Short mmCIF file of C-alpha atoms in Angstrom, two decimals:
data_model
loop_
_atom_site.label_atom_id
_atom_site.label_comp_id
_atom_site.label_asym_id
_atom_site.label_seq_id
_atom_site.Cartn_x
_atom_site.Cartn_y
_atom_site.Cartn_z
CA UNK A 1 106.67 90.70 58.26
CA UNK A 2 107.52 91.01 61.82
CA UNK A 3 108.67 94.63 62.91
CA UNK A 4 109.54 96.44 66.18
CA UNK A 5 109.40 100.46 66.51
CA UNK A 6 110.94 102.35 68.87
CA UNK A 7 109.88 105.77 68.16
CA UNK A 8 112.68 107.63 70.36
CA UNK A 9 116.20 107.59 69.25
CA UNK A 10 117.25 109.32 72.68
CA UNK A 11 115.35 110.21 75.63
CA UNK A 12 116.96 112.90 77.83
CA UNK A 13 115.78 113.07 81.69
CA UNK A 14 116.63 114.63 84.90
CA UNK A 15 117.11 111.95 87.88
CA UNK A 16 114.14 111.39 89.73
CA UNK A 17 111.87 111.88 86.46
CA UNK A 18 109.82 108.93 85.35
CA UNK A 19 111.01 107.03 82.44
CA UNK A 20 108.55 105.73 79.49
CA UNK A 21 110.43 104.15 76.71
CA UNK A 22 108.05 103.22 73.54
CA UNK A 23 107.86 99.94 71.72
CA UNK A 24 105.10 99.08 69.66
CA UNK A 25 105.24 95.85 67.09
CA UNK A 26 103.64 93.86 64.28
CA UNK A 27 103.58 90.26 64.72
CA UNK A 28 100.85 87.61 63.49
CA UNK A 29 102.15 85.33 66.25
CA UNK A 30 104.57 86.34 69.13
CA UNK A 31 103.05 86.10 72.72
CA UNK A 32 105.84 87.68 74.43
CA UNK A 33 108.40 90.38 74.03
CA UNK A 34 111.95 91.48 75.57
CA UNK A 35 113.53 94.52 76.79
CA UNK A 36 117.19 94.41 76.71
CA UNK A 37 119.77 96.90 77.90
CA UNK A 38 123.29 97.86 76.81
CA UNK A 39 125.78 100.30 79.11
CA UNK A 40 128.38 101.72 77.64
CA UNK A 41 131.04 99.35 76.12
CA UNK A 42 129.22 96.63 77.36
CA UNK A 43 127.10 93.72 75.88
CA UNK A 44 123.49 93.79 75.61
CA UNK A 45 121.79 91.71 78.25
CA UNK A 46 118.29 91.13 78.95
CA UNK A 47 116.07 93.42 81.28
CA UNK A 48 112.62 92.21 81.21
CA UNK A 49 110.51 89.48 79.35
CA UNK A 50 106.98 89.90 79.12
CA UNK A 51 104.30 87.10 80.67
CA UNK A 52 101.86 85.42 78.57
CA UNK A 53 99.37 86.22 80.73
CA UNK A 54 98.88 89.65 82.52
CA UNK A 55 101.63 89.70 84.89
CA UNK A 56 103.70 92.49 84.60
CA UNK A 57 107.46 91.84 84.73
CA UNK A 58 109.71 93.80 87.05
CA UNK A 59 113.43 94.31 86.92
CA UNK A 60 115.99 96.82 88.62
CA UNK A 61 112.74 99.01 89.08
CA UNK A 62 111.74 98.80 85.37
CA UNK A 63 108.28 97.26 84.81
CA UNK A 64 106.60 96.95 81.31
CA UNK A 65 102.96 95.69 80.25
CA UNK A 66 102.33 93.79 77.09
CA UNK A 67 99.33 95.31 75.62
CA UNK A 68 98.22 93.14 72.76
CA UNK A 69 95.06 95.37 71.75
CA UNK A 70 97.63 98.38 70.87
CA UNK A 71 100.84 96.04 70.22
CA UNK A 72 102.46 97.85 72.70
CA UNK A 73 105.24 96.97 75.37
CA UNK A 74 106.37 100.33 77.08
CA UNK A 75 109.14 100.44 79.33
CA UNK A 76 108.26 102.41 82.43
CA UNK A 77 110.11 103.56 85.57
CA UNK A 78 108.89 105.71 88.31
CA UNK A 79 112.24 107.51 88.97
CA UNK A 80 115.22 107.59 86.89
CA UNK A 81 118.54 107.32 88.29
CA UNK A 82 122.01 108.35 86.92
CA UNK A 83 122.87 104.56 86.36
CA UNK A 84 120.25 104.02 83.91
CA UNK A 85 121.70 105.73 81.12
CA UNK A 86 122.13 103.13 78.48
CA UNK A 87 120.93 101.80 75.03
CA UNK A 88 117.67 100.20 75.62
CA UNK A 89 116.33 97.71 72.83
CA UNK A 90 112.93 96.34 72.34
CA UNK A 91 112.98 92.87 70.76
CA UNK A 92 110.27 90.38 69.31
CA UNK A 93 110.88 86.73 68.56
CA UNK A 94 110.80 85.55 65.39
CA UNK A 95 108.38 83.23 64.40
CA UNK A 96 110.58 81.39 62.02
CA UNK A 97 111.96 79.88 65.13
CA UNK A 98 115.39 78.94 66.58
CA UNK A 99 115.07 81.39 69.01
CA UNK A 100 115.63 84.28 66.51
CA UNK A 101 114.82 88.10 67.70
CA UNK A 102 113.55 90.97 65.69
CA UNK A 103 115.40 94.12 67.59
CA UNK A 104 114.30 97.45 67.17
CA UNK A 105 116.47 100.33 66.29
CA UNK A 106 117.11 101.28 70.08
CA UNK A 107 116.36 103.94 72.37
CA UNK A 108 119.33 105.98 74.28
CA UNK A 109 118.46 107.25 77.42
CA UNK A 110 120.49 109.76 79.23
CA UNK A 111 120.06 110.66 82.91
CA UNK A 112 121.56 113.77 84.19
CA UNK A 113 121.69 115.30 87.53
CA UNK B 1 125.17 82.86 84.16
CA UNK B 2 125.71 82.28 80.51
CA UNK B 3 129.31 82.69 79.43
CA UNK B 4 129.89 84.09 75.55
CA UNK B 5 133.75 85.65 74.77
CA UNK B 6 134.80 86.99 71.51
CA UNK B 7 138.03 87.52 70.14
CA UNK B 8 139.50 89.89 69.04
CA UNK B 9 137.88 92.47 70.94
CA UNK B 10 139.09 95.31 68.41
CA UNK B 11 140.73 95.07 65.09
CA UNK B 12 141.86 97.32 62.19
CA UNK B 13 141.92 95.98 58.97
CA UNK B 14 142.70 97.36 55.45
CA UNK B 15 139.91 97.29 52.91
CA UNK B 16 139.91 93.92 50.73
CA UNK B 17 141.48 91.95 53.41
CA UNK B 18 140.10 89.08 55.06
CA UNK B 19 138.84 89.12 58.62
CA UNK B 20 137.84 86.43 61.08
CA UNK B 21 135.98 87.11 64.32
CA UNK B 22 135.60 84.16 66.53
CA UNK B 23 132.98 83.31 69.20
CA UNK B 24 132.88 80.62 72.04
CA UNK B 25 129.86 79.68 74.60
CA UNK B 26 130.28 77.39 77.41
CA UNK B 27 126.73 77.24 78.05
CA UNK B 28 125.93 74.10 75.73
CA UNK B 29 123.68 76.20 73.57
CA UNK B 30 122.41 74.81 70.44
CA UNK B 31 121.79 78.43 68.91
CA UNK B 32 124.49 81.12 68.25
CA UNK B 33 124.11 84.56 66.41
CA UNK B 34 126.10 86.87 64.78
CA UNK B 35 125.00 90.58 64.70
CA UNK B 36 126.35 93.94 63.79
CA UNK B 37 125.76 97.10 65.90
CA UNK B 38 125.44 100.76 63.98
CA UNK B 39 123.99 103.74 65.43
CA UNK B 40 120.47 104.34 64.06
CA UNK B 41 120.28 100.40 62.87
CA UNK B 42 120.11 98.79 66.19
CA UNK B 43 121.31 95.21 65.98
CA UNK B 44 120.82 93.37 62.81
CA UNK B 45 121.19 89.71 62.10
CA UNK B 46 124.08 88.45 59.88
CA UNK B 47 124.25 84.73 60.33
CA UNK B 48 122.91 82.35 62.63
CA UNK B 49 123.29 78.78 63.42
CA UNK B 50 121.17 75.85 64.81
CA UNK B 51 123.72 73.18 64.86
CA UNK B 52 127.32 72.48 64.62
CA UNK B 53 128.38 72.43 60.95
CA UNK B 54 125.42 74.16 59.69
CA UNK B 55 124.83 78.09 59.36
CA UNK B 56 121.97 79.81 57.85
CA UNK B 57 121.60 83.51 56.81
CA UNK B 58 120.35 86.11 58.57
CA UNK B 59 118.98 89.46 57.47
CA UNK B 60 122.10 91.22 56.17
CA UNK B 61 124.23 88.40 55.27
CA UNK B 62 126.06 90.21 52.20
CA UNK B 63 129.79 90.36 52.50
CA UNK B 64 129.90 87.99 55.34
CA UNK B 65 130.45 84.26 55.66
CA UNK B 66 129.98 81.93 58.98
CA UNK B 67 131.21 78.77 60.16
CA UNK B 68 130.24 76.54 63.30
CA UNK B 69 132.70 73.67 63.67
CA UNK B 70 131.47 72.74 67.06
CA UNK B 71 128.67 73.88 69.27
CA UNK B 72 130.91 75.92 71.03
CA UNK B 73 132.52 78.07 68.29
CA UNK B 74 131.22 80.14 66.11
CA UNK B 75 133.15 82.50 63.48
CA UNK B 76 132.20 85.28 61.40
CA UNK B 77 134.38 85.67 58.23
CA UNK B 78 134.86 88.89 55.93
CA UNK B 79 136.45 87.53 52.98
CA UNK B 80 136.98 91.22 51.63
CA UNK B 81 136.77 93.55 54.14
CA UNK B 82 134.73 96.79 52.77
CA UNK B 83 134.46 100.26 54.63
CA UNK B 84 130.97 99.93 55.17
CA UNK B 85 131.93 97.09 57.33
CA UNK B 86 133.06 99.07 60.36
CA UNK B 87 130.96 98.30 62.94
CA UNK B 88 130.57 96.68 66.46
CA UNK B 89 129.78 93.15 65.91
CA UNK B 90 128.13 90.92 68.74
CA UNK B 91 127.99 87.06 69.29
CA UNK B 92 125.31 85.81 71.01
CA UNK B 93 123.66 81.92 71.98
CA UNK B 94 120.62 80.83 73.22
CA UNK B 95 119.25 77.48 74.13
CA UNK B 96 116.35 75.37 75.18
CA UNK B 97 114.83 74.70 78.89
CA UNK B 98 113.85 77.60 81.46
CA UNK B 99 115.43 80.79 79.60
CA UNK B 100 114.25 79.47 76.24
CA UNK B 101 114.21 82.62 73.83
CA UNK B 102 116.64 84.79 76.05
CA UNK B 103 119.73 85.48 74.11
CA UNK B 104 122.94 86.17 76.16
CA UNK B 105 125.65 88.39 74.17
CA UNK B 106 129.44 88.12 74.00
CA UNK B 107 131.39 91.69 74.83
CA UNK B 108 131.64 92.60 71.31
CA UNK B 109 134.65 93.27 68.95
CA UNK B 110 135.04 96.66 67.30
CA UNK B 111 136.02 96.58 63.89
CA UNK B 112 137.77 99.34 62.02
CA UNK B 113 138.22 98.94 58.03
CA UNK B 114 140.57 101.47 56.90
#
């Protein structure tokens, strides 16, 4: 079945360094993926959605490129900020419809001064 | 921005007791979902609904029931709460149109079963 793998459970960075959170997926169908972000004691919310063409979505300095050849949708940012500390989920739409999503297990990003 | 609210925001329950978690959305969305969040497991789908008066099992439905009495309201019911059901529970909604496939989450309910 469909699955999403986020290999790192925790990523710790110093402010100003680049961010890359990994996401790979298995799907026979899905043309796009999502990144959701959840700050401490808040609800998850959409950060990025991939495009079906080769455009690269960007939001709040984050970007991600869907590579179908490697089944990856890694999240990147050139310079981490303290406010980027949060839990990040990669998600894949289900081919069974109803707008269902399959989430990865999440990666906690901790940015320190 | 889509609006999803949950009540209560936190609850302490006793093992074997009945717990009802409520969710209300004002987005006019057809689809609603219940997830539980546990460290190391991420967000896992318990039940979902695509129309009022109908619910479907998600990936981890055992020990949970759901009810969708109207388009706006979706409840999660734990008939016999167990220690293993201690978790944070999120409700979400999504619809059709411009932001199709995007799910909008409520603030969560922190449930502690003792």
